[in-house]
GROMACS .gro file of C-alpha atoms in nm:
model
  392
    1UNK     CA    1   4.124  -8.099   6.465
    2UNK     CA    2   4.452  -7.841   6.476
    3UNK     CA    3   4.413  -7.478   6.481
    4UNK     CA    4   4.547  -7.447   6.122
    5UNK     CA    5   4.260  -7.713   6.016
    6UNK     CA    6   4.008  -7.511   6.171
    7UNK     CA    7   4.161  -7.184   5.970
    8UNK     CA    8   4.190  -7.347   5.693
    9UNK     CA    9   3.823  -7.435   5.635
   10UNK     CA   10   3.756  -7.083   5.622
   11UNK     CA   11   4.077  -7.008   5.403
   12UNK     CA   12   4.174  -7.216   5.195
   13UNK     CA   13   4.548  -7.226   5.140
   14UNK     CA   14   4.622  -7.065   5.476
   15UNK     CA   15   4.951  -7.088   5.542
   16UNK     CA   16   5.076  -7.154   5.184
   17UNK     CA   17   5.185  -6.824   5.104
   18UNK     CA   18   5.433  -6.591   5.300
   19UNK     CA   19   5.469  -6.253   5.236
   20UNK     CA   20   5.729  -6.035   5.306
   21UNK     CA   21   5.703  -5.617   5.392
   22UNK     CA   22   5.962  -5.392   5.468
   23UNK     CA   23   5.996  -5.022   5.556
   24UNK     CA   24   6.103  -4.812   5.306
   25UNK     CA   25   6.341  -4.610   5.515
   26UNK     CA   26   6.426  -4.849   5.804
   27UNK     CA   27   6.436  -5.156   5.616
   28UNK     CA   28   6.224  -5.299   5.902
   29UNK     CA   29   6.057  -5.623   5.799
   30UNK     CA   30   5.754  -5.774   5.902
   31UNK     CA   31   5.623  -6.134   5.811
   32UNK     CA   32   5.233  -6.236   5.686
   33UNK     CA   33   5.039  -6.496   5.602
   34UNK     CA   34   4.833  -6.299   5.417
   35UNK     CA   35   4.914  -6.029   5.091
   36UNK     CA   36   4.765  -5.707   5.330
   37UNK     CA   37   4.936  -5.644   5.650
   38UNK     CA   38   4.695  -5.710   5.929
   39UNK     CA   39   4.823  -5.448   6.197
   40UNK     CA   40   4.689  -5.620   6.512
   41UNK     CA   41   4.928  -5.907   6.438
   42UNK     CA   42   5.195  -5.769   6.276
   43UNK     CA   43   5.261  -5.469   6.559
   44UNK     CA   44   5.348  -5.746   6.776
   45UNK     CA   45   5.669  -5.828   6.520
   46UNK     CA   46   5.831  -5.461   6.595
   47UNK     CA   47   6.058  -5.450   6.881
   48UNK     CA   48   6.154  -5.167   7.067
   49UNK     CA   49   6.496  -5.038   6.996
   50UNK     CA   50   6.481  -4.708   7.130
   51UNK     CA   51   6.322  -4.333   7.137
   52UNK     CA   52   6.090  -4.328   6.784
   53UNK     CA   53   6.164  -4.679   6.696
   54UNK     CA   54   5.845  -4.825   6.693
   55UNK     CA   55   5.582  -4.760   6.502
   56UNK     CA   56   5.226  -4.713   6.589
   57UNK     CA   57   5.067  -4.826   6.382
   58UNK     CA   58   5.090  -5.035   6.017
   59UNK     CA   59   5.122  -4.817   5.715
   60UNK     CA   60   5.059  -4.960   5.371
   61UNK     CA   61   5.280  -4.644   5.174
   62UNK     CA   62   5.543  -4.703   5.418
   63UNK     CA   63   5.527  -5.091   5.438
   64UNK     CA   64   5.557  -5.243   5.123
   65UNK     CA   65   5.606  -5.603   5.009
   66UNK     CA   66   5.944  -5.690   4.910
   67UNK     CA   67   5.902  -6.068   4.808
   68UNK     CA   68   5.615  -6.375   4.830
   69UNK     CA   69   5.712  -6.691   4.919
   70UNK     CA   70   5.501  -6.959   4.776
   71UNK     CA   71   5.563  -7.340   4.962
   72UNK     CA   72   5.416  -7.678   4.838
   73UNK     CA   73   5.250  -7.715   5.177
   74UNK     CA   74   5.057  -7.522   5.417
   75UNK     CA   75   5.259  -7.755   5.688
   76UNK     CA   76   5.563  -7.644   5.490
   77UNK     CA   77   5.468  -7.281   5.498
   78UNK     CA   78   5.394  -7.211   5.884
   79UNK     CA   79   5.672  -7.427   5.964
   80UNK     CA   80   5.887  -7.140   5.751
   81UNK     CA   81   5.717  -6.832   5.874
   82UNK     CA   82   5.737  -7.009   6.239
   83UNK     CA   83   6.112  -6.990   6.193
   84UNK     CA   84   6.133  -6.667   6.038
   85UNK     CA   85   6.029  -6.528   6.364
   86UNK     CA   86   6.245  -6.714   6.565
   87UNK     CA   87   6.557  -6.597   6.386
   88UNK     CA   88   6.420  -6.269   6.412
   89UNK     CA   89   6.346  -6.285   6.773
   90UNK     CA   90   6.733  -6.362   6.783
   91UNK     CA   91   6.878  -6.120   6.650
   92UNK     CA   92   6.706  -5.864   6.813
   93UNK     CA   93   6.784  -6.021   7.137
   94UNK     CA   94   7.119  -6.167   7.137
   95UNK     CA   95   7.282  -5.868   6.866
   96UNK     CA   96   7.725  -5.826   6.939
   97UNK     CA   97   7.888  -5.510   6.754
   98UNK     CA   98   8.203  -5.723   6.837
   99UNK     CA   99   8.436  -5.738   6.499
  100UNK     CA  100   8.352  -6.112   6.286
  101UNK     CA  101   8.580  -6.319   6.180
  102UNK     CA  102   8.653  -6.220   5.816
  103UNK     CA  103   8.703  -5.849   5.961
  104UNK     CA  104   8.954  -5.960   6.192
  105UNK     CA  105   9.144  -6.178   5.930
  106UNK     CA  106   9.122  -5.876   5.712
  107UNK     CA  107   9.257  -5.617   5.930
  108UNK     CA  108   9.567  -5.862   6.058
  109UNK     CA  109   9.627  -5.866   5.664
  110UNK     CA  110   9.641  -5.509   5.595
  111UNK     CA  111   9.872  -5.479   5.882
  112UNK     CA  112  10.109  -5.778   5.816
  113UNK     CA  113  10.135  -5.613   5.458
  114UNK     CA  114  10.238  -5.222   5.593
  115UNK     CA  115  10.431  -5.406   5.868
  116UNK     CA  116  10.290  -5.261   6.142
  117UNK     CA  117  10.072  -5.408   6.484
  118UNK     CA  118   9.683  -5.429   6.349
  119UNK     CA  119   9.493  -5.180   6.543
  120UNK     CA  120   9.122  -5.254   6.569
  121UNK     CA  121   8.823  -5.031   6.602
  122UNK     CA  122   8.659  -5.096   6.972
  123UNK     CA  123   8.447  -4.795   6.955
  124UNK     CA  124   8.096  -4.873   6.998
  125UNK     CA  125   7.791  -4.690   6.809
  126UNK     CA  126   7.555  -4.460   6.976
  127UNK     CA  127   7.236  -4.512   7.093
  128UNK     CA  128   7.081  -4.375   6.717
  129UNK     CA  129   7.336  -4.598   6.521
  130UNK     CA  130   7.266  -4.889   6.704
  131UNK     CA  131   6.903  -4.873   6.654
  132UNK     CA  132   6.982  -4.816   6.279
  133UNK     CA  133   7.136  -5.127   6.236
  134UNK     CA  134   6.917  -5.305   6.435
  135UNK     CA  135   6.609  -5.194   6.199
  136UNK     CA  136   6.817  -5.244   5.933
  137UNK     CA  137   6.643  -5.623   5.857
  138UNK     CA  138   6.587  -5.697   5.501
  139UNK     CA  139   6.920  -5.855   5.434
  140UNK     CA  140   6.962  -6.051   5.729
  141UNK     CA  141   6.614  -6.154   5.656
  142UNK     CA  142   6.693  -6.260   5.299
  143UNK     CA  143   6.984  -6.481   5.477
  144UNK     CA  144   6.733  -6.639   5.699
  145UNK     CA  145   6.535  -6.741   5.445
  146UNK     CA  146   6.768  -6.908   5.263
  147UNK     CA  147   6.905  -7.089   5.570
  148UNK     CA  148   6.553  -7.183   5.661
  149UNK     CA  149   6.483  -7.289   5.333
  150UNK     CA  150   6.800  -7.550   5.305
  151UNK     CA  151   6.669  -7.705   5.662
  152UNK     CA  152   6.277  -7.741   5.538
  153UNK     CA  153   6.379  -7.881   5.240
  154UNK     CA  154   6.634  -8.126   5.318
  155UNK     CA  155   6.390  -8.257   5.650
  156UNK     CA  156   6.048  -8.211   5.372
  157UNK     CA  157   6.289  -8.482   5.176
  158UNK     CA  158   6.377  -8.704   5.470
  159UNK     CA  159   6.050  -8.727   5.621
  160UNK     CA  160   5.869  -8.800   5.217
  161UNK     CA  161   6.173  -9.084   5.241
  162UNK     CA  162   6.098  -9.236   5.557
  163UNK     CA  163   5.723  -9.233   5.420
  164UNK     CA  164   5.789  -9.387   5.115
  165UNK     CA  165   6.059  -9.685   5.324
  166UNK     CA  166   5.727  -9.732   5.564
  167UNK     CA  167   5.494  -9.746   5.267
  168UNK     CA  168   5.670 -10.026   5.120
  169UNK     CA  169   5.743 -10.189   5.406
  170UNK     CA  170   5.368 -10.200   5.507
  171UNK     CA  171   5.269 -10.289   5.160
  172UNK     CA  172   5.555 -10.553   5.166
  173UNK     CA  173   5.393 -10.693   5.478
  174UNK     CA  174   5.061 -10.712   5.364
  175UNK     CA  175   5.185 -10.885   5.087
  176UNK     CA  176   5.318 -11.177   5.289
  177UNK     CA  177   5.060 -11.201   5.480
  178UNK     CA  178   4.790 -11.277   5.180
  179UNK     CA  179   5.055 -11.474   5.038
  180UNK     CA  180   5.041 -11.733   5.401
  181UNK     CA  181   4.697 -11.677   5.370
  182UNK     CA  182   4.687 -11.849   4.996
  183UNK     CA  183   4.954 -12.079   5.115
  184UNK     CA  184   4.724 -12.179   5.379
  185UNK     CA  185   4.429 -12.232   5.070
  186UNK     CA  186   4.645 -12.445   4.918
  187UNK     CA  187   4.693 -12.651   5.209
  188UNK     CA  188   4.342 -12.674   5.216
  189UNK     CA  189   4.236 -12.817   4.870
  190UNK     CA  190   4.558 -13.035   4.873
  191UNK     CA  191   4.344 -13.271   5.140
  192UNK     CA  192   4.475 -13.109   5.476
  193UNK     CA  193   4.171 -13.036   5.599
  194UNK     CA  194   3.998 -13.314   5.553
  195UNK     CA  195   4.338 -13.487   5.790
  196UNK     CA  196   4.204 -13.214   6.011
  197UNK     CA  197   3.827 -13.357   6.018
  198UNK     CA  198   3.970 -13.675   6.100
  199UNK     CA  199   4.179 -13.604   6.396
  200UNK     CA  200   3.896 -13.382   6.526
  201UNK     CA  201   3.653 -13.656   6.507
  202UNK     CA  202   3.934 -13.902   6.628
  203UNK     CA  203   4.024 -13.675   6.936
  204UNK     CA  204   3.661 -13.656   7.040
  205UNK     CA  205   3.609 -13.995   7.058
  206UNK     CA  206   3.925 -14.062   7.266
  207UNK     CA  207   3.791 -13.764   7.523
  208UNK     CA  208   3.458 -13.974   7.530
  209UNK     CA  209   3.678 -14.367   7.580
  210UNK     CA  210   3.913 -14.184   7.850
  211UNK     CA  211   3.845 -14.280   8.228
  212UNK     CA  212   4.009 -14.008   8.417
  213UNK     CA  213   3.937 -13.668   8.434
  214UNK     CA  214   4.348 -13.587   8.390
  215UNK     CA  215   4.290 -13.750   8.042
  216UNK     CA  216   3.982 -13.599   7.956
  217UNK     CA  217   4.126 -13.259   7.979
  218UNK     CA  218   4.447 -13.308   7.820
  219UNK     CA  219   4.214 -13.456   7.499
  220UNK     CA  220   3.965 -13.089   7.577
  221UNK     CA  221   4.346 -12.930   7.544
  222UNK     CA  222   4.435 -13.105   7.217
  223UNK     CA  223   4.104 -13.064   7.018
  224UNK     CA  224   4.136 -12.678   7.084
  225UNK     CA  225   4.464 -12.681   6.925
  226UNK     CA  226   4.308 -12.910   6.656
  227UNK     CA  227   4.024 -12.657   6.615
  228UNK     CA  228   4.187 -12.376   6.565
  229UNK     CA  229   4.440 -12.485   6.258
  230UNK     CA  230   4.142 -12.632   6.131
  231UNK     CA  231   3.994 -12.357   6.095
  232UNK     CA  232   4.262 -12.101   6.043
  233UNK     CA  233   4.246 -12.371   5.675
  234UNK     CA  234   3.893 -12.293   5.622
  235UNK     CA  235   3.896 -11.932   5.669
  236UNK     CA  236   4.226 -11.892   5.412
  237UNK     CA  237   4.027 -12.120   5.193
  238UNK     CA  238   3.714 -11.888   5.187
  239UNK     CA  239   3.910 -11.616   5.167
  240UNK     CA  240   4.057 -11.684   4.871
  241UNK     CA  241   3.754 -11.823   4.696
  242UNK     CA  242   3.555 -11.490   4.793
  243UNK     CA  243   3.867 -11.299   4.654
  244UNK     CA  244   3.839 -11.482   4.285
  245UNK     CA  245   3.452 -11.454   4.257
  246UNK     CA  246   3.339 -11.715   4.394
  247UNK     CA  247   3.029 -11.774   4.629
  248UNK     CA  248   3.065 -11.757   5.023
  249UNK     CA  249   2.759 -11.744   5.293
  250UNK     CA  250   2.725 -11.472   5.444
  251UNK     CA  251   2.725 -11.628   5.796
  252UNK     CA  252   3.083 -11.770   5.702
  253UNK     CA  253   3.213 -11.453   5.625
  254UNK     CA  254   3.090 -11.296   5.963
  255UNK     CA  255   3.314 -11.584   6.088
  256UNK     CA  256   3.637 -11.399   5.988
  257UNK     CA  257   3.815 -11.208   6.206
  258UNK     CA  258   3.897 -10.820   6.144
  259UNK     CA  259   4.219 -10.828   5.997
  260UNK     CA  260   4.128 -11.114   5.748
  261UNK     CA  261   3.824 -10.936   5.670
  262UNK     CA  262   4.010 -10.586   5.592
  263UNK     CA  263   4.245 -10.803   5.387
  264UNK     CA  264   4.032 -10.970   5.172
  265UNK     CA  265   3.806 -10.638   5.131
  266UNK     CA  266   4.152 -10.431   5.002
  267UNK     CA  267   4.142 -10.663   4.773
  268UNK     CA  268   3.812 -10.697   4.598
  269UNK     CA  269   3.521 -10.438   4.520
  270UNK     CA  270   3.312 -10.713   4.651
  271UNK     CA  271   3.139 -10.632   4.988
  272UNK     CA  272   3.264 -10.859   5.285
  273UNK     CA  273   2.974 -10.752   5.514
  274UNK     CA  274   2.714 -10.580   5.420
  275UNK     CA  275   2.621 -10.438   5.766
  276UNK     CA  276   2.965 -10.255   5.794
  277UNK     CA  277   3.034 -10.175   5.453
  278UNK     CA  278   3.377  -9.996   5.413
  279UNK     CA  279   3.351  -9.588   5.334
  280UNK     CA  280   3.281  -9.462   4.997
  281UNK     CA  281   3.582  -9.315   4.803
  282UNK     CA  282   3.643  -8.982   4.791
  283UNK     CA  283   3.541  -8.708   4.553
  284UNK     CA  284   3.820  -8.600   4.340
  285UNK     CA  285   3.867  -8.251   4.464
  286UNK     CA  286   3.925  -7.955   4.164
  287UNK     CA  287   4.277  -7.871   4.161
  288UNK     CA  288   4.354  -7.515   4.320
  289UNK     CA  289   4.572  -7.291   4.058
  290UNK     CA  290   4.904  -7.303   4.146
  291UNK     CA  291   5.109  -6.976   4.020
  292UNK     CA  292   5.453  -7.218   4.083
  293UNK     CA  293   5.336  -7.429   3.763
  294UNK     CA  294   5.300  -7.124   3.570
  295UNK     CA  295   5.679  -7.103   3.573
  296UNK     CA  296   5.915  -7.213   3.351
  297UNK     CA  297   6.195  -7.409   3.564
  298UNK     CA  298   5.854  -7.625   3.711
  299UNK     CA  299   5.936  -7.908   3.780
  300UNK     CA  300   5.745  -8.075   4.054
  301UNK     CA  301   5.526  -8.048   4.372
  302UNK     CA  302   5.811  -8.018   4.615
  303UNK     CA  303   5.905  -7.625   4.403
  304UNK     CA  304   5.952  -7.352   4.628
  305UNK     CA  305   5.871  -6.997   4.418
  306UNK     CA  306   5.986  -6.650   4.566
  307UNK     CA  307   5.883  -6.370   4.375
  308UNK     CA  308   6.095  -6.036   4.418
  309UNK     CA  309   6.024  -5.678   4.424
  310UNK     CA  310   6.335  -5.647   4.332
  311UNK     CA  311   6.507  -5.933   4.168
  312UNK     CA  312   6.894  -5.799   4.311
  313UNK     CA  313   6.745  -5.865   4.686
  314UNK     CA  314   6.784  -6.239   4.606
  315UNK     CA  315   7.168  -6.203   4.615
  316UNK     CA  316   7.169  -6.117   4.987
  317UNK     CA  317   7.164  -6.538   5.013
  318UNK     CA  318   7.475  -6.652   4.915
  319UNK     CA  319   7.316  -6.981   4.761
  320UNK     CA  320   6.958  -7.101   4.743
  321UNK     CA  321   6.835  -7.442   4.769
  322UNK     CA  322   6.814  -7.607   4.429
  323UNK     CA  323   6.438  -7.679   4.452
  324UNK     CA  324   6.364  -7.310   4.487
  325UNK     CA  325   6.239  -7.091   4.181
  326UNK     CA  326   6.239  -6.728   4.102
  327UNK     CA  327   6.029  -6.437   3.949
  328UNK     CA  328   5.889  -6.078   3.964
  329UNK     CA  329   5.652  -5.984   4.174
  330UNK     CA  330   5.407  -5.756   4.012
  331UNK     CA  331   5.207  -5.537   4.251
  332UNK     CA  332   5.101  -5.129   4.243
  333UNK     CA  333   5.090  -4.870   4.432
  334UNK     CA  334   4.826  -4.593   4.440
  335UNK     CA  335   4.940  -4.323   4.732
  336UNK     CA  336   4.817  -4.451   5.026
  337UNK     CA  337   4.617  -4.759   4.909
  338UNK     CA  338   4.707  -5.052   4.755
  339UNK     CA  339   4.541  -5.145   4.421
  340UNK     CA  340   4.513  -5.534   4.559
  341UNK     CA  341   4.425  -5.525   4.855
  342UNK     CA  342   4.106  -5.349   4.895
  343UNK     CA  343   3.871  -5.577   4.735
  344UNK     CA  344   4.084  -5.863   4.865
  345UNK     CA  345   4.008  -5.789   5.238
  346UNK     CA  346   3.683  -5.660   5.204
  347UNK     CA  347   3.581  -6.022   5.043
  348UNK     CA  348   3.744  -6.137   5.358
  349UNK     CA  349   3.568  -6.002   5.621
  350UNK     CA  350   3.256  -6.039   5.443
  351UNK     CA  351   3.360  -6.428   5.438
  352UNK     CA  352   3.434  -6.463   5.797
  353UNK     CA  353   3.097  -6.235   5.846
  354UNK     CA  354   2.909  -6.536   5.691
  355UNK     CA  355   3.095  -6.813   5.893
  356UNK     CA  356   3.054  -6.638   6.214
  357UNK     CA  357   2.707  -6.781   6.374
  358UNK     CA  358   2.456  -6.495   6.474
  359UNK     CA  359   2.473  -6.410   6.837
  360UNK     CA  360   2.172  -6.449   7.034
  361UNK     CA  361   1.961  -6.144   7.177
  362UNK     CA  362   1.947  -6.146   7.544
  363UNK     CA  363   1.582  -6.137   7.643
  364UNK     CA  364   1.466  -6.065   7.983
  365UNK     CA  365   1.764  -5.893   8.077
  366UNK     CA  366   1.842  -5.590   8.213
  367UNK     CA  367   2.016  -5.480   7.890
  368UNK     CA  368   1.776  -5.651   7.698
  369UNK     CA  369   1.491  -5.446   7.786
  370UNK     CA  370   1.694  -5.115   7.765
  371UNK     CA  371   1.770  -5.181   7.410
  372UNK     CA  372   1.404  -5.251   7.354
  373UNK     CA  373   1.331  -4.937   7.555
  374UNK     CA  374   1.552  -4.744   7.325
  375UNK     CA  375   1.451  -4.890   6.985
  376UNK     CA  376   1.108  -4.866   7.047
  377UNK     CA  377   0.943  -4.508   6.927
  378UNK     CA  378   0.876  -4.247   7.170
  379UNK     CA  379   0.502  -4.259   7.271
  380UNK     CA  380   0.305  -3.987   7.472
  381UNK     CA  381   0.048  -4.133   7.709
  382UNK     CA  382  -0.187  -3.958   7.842
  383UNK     CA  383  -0.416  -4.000   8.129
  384UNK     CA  384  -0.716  -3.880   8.283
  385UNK     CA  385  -0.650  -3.726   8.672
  386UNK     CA  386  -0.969  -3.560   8.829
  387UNK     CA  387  -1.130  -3.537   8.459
  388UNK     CA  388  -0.844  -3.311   8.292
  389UNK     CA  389  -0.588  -3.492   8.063
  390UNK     CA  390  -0.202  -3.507   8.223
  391UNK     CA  391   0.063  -3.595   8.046
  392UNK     CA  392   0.329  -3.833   8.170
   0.00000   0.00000   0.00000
């Protein structure tokens, strides 16, 4: 069983949702899987950049959530905020101040048109600018998204292709196979395997005439091979007849081989052996509510919703995939505390309170009896030395 398995079991939907904060006056962002920041995990995600560039600590009127991204998938979703990371781990790491493309082109314009030599600005910023440009993320997190977004979706679709090409192809297979099987039944009732009685019977009385032992086991060699078509016939024949209802012993049946008996049992409700009999179906499972089919451009299970603070920050993406949908997110702010989250991760450690399995006292121990020591109520005994009472 994965890790995310095991989380999931205690949160449902883990993974599913990505949520998005960023500093009000930085523009730092941080990345969660969950709608509270969570500050052991989410300190990791600020890099130093210089003097007073870090924070501390995670603070909810400072950090607020700029956009949710909801994915089909949980699979979907930590592959996203997986690569979220990464790009961010890039750019902090490999940053230039070196002048693109498009300002180069721009400034070799300007110049051609006052017809003069371009002169290009090769100062570089200060310690304090760098680090606000650095910090300044939300944008070039927007970007990212939408890059990551185009390469999920487009290998989400390749991968459900390749699925649905080996689905077919399997089923295609299986198909054949029953249809040698009934080919084989045919055979069968047509009078082959009576031919095949014959020869058996035929063979067996040549190995019993022959006078050498040469001959003998060349006729040993031939009935095999007799044998076995033989019966390959009279399995495909019972096969079939157990298929359309009719009556085969059970000791025949036990005869079959694994694959033949798998076949025939995809293909009937009847039980093929009642000693193994195949699992029980499983329980329909209530559908979770999905806030992606509450919108109005739904259109399947592969939608990707992204609800915005601030509907304008979507433009930072110069084009989003077309499976992507998008809408307001609605969340208040009350001073230092936010209005959802309180009861949200109180139920949560109160969940994971329940999970967790109650630790065992040590008894006998050194500490063991020192908490007992402590817990216990102080007592004053008293005893008698040379008949007057002492206290101890």
């Amino acid at each position: 069983m994965s890790h995310l398995s095991k989380i999931q079991k205690r949160r449902p939907g883990h993974g599913k949702t990505i949520w998005l904060f960023s500093h009000i006056k930085t523009h730092q962002v941080l990345c969660s899987l969950s709608q509270y920041p969570e500050e052991k995990k989410m300190l990791k995600q600020l890099t130093f950049y210089g003097k007073q560039t870090q924070a501390q600590e995670i603070r909810r009127d400072l950090f607020r959530p700029f956009a949710a991204v909801y994915t089909p998938s949980p699979e979907f979703g930590m592959n996203v905020y997986q690569k979220l990371r990464e790009y961010r781990h890039v750019r902090d790491y490999q940053w230039t101040f070196r002048p693109t493309t498009k300002e180069i082109e721009e400034t070799v314009k300007k110049a051609i048109e006052e017809e003069r030599m371009p002169k290009f600005d090769n100062r570089l910023p200060t310690l304090k600018e760098r680090a606000k440009l650095l910090m300044d993320q939300k944008a070039a997190t927007i970007a990212d998204l939408c890059h990551i977004l185009w390469r999920e979706t487009e290998s989400a679709q390749k991968a459900k292709n390749l699925e649905r090409g080996r689905t077919k192809r399997a089923k295609k297979i299986k198909n054949a196979k029953w249809a040698q099987v009934q080919t084989m039944a045919a055979r069968a009732r047509a009078g082959e395997l009576q031919k095949y009685n014959f020869w058996v019977k035929r063979r067996q009385d040549a190995i019993e005439a022959a006078d050498s032992d040469k001959d003998k086991a060349l006729g040993k060699k031939g009935l095999m091979m007799l044998k076995i078509k033989r019966n390959e016939l009279l399995r495909a024949k019972e096969a079939v007849d157990f298929v359309s209802g009719r009556k085969v012993p059970l000791a025949q049946r036990l005869n079959w081989n694994q694959n033949l008996r798998a076949m025939v049992q995809s293909r009937t409700t009847r039980i093929v052996n009642p000693e193994k009999p195949p699992p029980p179906p499983e329980e329909p499972r209530a559908p979770e509510p999905d806030i992606r089919q509450q919108q109005d451009g739904y259109s399947g299970e592969d939608e990707i919703l992204i609800q915005w603070k601030d509907m304008t920050d979507g433009y930072y993406a110069n084009e989003w995939p077309p499976e992507v949908m998008h809408g307001n997110l609605d969340i208040k702010y009350l001073g230092n505390e936010s209005v959802l989250n309180d009861d949200l991760e109180a139920e949560a450690d109160l969940q994971e309170e329940a999970v967790r399995e109650p630790k065992e006292e040590r008894k006998g121990s050194f500490m063991g009896k020192f908490m007992d020591t402590m817990r216990a109520p102080f007592k004053m005994n008293s005893v008698k030395a040379d008949g007057e009472e002492a206290r101890r």
